[in-house]
Short mmCIF file of C-alpha atoms in Angstrom, two decimals:
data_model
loop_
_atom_site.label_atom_id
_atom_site.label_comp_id
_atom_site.label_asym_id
_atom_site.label_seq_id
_atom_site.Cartn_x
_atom_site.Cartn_y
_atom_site.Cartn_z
CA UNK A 1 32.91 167.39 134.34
CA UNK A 2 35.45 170.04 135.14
CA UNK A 3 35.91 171.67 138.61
CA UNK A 4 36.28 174.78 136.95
CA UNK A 5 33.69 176.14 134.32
CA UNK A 6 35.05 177.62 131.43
CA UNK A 7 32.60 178.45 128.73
CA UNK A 8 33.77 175.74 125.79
CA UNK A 9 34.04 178.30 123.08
CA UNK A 10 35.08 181.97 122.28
CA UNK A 11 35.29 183.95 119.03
CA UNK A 12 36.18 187.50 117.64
CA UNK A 13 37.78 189.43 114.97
CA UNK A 14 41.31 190.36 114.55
CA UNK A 15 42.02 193.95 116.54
CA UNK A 16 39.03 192.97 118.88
CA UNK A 17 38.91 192.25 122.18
CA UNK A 18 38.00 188.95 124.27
CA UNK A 19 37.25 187.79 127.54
CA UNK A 20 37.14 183.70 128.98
CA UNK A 21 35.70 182.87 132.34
CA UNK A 22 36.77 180.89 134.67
CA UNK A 23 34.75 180.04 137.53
CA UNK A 24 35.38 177.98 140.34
CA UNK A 25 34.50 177.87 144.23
CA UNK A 26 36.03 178.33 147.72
CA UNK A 27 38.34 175.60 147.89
CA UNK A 28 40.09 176.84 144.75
CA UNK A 29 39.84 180.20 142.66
CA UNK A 30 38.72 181.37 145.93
CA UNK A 31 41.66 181.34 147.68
CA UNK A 32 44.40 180.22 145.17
CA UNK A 33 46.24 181.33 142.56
CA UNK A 34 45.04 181.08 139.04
CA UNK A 35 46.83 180.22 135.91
CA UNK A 36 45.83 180.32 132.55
CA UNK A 37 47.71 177.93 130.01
CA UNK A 38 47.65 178.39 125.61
CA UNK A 39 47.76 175.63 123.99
CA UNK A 40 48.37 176.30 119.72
CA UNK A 41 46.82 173.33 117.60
CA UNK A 42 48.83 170.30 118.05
CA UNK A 43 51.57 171.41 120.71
CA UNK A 44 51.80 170.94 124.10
CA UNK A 45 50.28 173.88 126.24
CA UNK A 46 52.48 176.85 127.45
CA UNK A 47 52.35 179.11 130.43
CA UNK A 48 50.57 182.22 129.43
CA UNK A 49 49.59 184.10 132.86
CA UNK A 50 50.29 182.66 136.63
CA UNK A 51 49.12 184.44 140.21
CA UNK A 52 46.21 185.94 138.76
CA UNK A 53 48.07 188.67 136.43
CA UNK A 54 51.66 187.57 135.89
CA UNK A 55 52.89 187.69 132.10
CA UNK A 56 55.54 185.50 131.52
CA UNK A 57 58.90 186.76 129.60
CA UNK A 58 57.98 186.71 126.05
CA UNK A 59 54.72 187.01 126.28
CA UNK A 60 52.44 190.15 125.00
CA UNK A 61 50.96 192.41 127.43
CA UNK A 62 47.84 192.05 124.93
CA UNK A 63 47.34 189.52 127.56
CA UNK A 64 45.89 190.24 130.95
CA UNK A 65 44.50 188.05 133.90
CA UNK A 66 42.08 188.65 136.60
CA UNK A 67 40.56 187.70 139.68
CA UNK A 68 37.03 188.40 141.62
CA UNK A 69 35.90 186.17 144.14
CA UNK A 70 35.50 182.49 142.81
CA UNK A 71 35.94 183.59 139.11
CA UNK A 72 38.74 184.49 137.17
CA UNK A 73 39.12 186.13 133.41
CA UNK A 74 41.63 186.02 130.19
CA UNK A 75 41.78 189.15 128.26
CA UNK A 76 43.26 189.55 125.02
CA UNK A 77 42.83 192.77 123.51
CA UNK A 78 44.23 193.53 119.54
CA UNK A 79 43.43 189.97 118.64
CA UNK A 80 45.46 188.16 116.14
CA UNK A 81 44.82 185.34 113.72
CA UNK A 82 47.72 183.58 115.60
CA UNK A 83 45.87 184.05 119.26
CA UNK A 84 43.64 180.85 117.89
CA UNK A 85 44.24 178.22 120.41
CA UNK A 86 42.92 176.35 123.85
CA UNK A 87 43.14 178.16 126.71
CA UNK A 88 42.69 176.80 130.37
CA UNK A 89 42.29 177.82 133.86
CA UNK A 90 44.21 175.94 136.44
CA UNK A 91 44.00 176.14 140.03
CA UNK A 92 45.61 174.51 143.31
CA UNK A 93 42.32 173.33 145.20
CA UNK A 94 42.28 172.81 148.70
CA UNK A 95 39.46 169.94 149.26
CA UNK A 96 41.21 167.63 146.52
CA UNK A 97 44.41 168.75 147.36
CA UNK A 98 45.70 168.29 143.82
CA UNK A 99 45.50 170.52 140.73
CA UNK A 100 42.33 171.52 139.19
CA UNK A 101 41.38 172.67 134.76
CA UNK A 102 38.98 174.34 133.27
CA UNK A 103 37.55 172.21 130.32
CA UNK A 104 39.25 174.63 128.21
CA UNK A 105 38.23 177.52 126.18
CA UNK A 106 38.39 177.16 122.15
CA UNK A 107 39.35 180.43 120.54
CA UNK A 108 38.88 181.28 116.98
CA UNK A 109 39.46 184.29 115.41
CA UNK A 110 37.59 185.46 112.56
CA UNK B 1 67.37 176.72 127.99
CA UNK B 2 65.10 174.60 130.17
CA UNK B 3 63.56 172.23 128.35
CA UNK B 4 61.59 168.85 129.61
CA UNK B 5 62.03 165.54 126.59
CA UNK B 6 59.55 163.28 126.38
CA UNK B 7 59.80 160.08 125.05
CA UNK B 8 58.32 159.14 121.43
CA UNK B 9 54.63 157.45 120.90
CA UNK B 10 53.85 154.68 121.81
CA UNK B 11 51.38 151.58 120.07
CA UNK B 12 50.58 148.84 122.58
CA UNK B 13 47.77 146.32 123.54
CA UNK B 14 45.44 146.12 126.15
CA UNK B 15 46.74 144.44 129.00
CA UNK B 16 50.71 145.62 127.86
CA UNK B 17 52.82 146.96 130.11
CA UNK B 18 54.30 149.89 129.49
CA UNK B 19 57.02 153.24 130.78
CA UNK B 20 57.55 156.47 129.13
CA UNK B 21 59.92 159.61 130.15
CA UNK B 22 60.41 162.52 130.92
CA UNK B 23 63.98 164.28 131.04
CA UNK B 24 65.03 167.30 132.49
CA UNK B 25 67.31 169.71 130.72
CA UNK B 26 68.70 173.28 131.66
CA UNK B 27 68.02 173.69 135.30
CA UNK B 28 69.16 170.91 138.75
CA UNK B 29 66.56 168.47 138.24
CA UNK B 30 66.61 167.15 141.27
CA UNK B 31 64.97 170.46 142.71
CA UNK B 32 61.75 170.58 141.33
CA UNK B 33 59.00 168.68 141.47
CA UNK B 34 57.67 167.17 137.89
CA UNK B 35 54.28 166.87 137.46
CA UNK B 36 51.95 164.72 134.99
CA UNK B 37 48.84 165.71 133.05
CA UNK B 38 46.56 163.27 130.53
CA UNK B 39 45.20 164.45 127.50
CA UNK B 40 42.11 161.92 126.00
CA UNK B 41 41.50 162.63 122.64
CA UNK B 42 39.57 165.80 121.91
CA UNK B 43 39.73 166.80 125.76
CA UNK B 44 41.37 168.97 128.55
CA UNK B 45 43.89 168.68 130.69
CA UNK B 46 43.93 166.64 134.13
CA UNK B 47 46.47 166.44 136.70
CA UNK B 48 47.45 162.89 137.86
CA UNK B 49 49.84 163.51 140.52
CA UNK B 50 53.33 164.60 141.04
CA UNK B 51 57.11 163.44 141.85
CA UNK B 52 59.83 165.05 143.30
CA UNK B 53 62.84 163.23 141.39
CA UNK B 54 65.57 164.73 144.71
CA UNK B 55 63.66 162.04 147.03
CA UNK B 56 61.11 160.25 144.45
CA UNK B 57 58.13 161.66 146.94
CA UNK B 58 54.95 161.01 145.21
CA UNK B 59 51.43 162.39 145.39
CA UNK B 60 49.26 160.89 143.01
CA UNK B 61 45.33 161.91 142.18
CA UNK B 62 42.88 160.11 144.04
CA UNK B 63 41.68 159.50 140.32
CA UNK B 64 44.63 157.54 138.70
CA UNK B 65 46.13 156.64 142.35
CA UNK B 66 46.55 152.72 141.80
CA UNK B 67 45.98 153.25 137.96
CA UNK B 68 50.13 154.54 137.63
CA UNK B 69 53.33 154.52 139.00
CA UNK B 70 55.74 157.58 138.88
CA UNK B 71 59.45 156.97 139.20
CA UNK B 72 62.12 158.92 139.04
CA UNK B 73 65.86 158.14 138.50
CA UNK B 74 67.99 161.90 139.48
CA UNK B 75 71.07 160.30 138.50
CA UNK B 76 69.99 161.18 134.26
CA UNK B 77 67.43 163.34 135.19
CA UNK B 78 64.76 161.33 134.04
CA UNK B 79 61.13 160.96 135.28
CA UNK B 80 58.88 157.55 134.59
CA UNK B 81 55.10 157.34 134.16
CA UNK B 82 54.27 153.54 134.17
CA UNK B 83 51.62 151.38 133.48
CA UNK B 84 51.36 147.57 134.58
CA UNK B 85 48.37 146.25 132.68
CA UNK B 86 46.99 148.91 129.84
CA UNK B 87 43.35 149.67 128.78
CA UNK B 88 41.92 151.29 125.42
CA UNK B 89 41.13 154.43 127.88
CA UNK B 90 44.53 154.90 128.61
CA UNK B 91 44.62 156.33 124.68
CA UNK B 92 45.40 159.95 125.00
CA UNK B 93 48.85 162.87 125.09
CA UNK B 94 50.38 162.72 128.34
CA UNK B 95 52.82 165.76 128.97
CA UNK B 96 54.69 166.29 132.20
CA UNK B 97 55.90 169.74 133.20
CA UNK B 98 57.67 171.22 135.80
CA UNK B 99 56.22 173.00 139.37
CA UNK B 100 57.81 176.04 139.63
CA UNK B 101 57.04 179.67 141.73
CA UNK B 102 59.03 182.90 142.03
CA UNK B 103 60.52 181.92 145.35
CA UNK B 104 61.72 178.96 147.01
CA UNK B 105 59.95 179.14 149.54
CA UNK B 106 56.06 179.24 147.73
CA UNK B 107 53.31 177.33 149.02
CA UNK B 108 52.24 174.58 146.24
CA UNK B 109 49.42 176.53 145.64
CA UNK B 110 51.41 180.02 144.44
CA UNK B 111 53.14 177.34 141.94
CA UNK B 112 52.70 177.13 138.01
CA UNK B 113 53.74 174.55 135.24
CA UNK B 114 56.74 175.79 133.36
CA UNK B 115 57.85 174.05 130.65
CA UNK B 116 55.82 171.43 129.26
CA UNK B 117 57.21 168.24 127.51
CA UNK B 118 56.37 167.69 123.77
CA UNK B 119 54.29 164.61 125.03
CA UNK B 120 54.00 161.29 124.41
CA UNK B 121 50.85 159.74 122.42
CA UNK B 122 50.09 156.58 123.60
CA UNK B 123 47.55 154.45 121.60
CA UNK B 124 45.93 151.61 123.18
CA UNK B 125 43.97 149.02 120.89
CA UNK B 126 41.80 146.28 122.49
#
């Protein structure tokens, strides 16, 4: 079981948009950052948003992060075939004091 | 280009010993801490602790603390996950990747993984 809850899968059609949760608790999404991590079939994951809302050089601003509370989202708007991947939420947490996943979101595009 | 090299899979028993790597390309290794995440087949990601290859400082997660050593050796920028005695659960991608922030003077929590290692498979048959 995950510390964060991430619902296990998403799914839309190219040009749409999409949303994944991320929901945590006090000790973490709370009052940490959030990072949100892609991972393509069969590679190692990548970096695709950090602090909430950061983009990473190189990566499209179809991708957006934000934060409210003890949940935080992924948005990618004008979805593309290639946007199919695993995508996680990561957080410092404060109780464990170590780093904290989401079980990971699958995305497939339609 | 920073880039983190992991070592190539890896076939062993249970009860095996066993060390794969990490190296550190691009960027003074010995600044940044390296962290390690597990992979079990057909699951997420979970953090197993954390070395800092400039002093070999090590925090490890209460869940593999005892289960794993980290080493480090700065002199070929190289990072070491290590097992004494393997199990079949031990099966699964393990990446490492590097803690990094916009300033040097972040709190760990303002801190993100960036770059990942390839990873290493290791396969563990009983």
């Amino acid at each position: 079981q995950s510390v964060l809850t991430q619902p296990p899968s998403a799914s839309a059609t190219p040009g749409q948009r999409v949303t994944i949760s991320c929901s945590g608790s006090s000790s973490n999404v709370g009052i940490n950052a959030v990072n949100w991590y892609q991972q393509l079939p069969g590679t190692a994951p990548k970096v695709l948003i950090y602090s909430h809302n950061h983009r990473p050089s190189g990566v499209p601003d179809r991708f957006s992060g934000s934060k409210s509370g003890t949940s935080a989202s992924l948005a990618i708007s004008g979805l593309q075939s290639e946007d199919e991947a695993d995508y996680y939420c990561a957080a410092w947490d404060d109780s464990l004091n170590g780093w904290v996943f989401g079980g990971g979101t699958r995305l497939t595009v339609l | 280009e920073v880039q983190l090299v992991q070592s190539g899979a890896e076939v062993k028993k249970s009860g095996e010993s066993l060390r794969i790597s990490c190296k550190g390309s691009g960027y003074r290794f010995s600044d940044y801490w390296i962290e390690w995440v597990r992979q079990m087949p057909g699951k997420g990601l979970e953090w197993m602790g954390t070395i800092f290859p400039g002093d070999s400082q090590t925090i490890y997660s209460p869940s593999f603390q005892g289960q794993v050593t980290f080493s480090a050796d700065k002199s070929v920028s190289t990072v070491y996950l290590q097992w004494s005695s393997l199990k079949a659960s031990d099966t699964a991608m393990y990446y490492c990747a590097r803690l990094v922030c916009s300033s040097p003077t972040c709190p760990r929590e303002a801190h993100w993984f960036d770059p990942w290692g390839q990873g290493t498979l290791v396969t563990v048959s009983s």
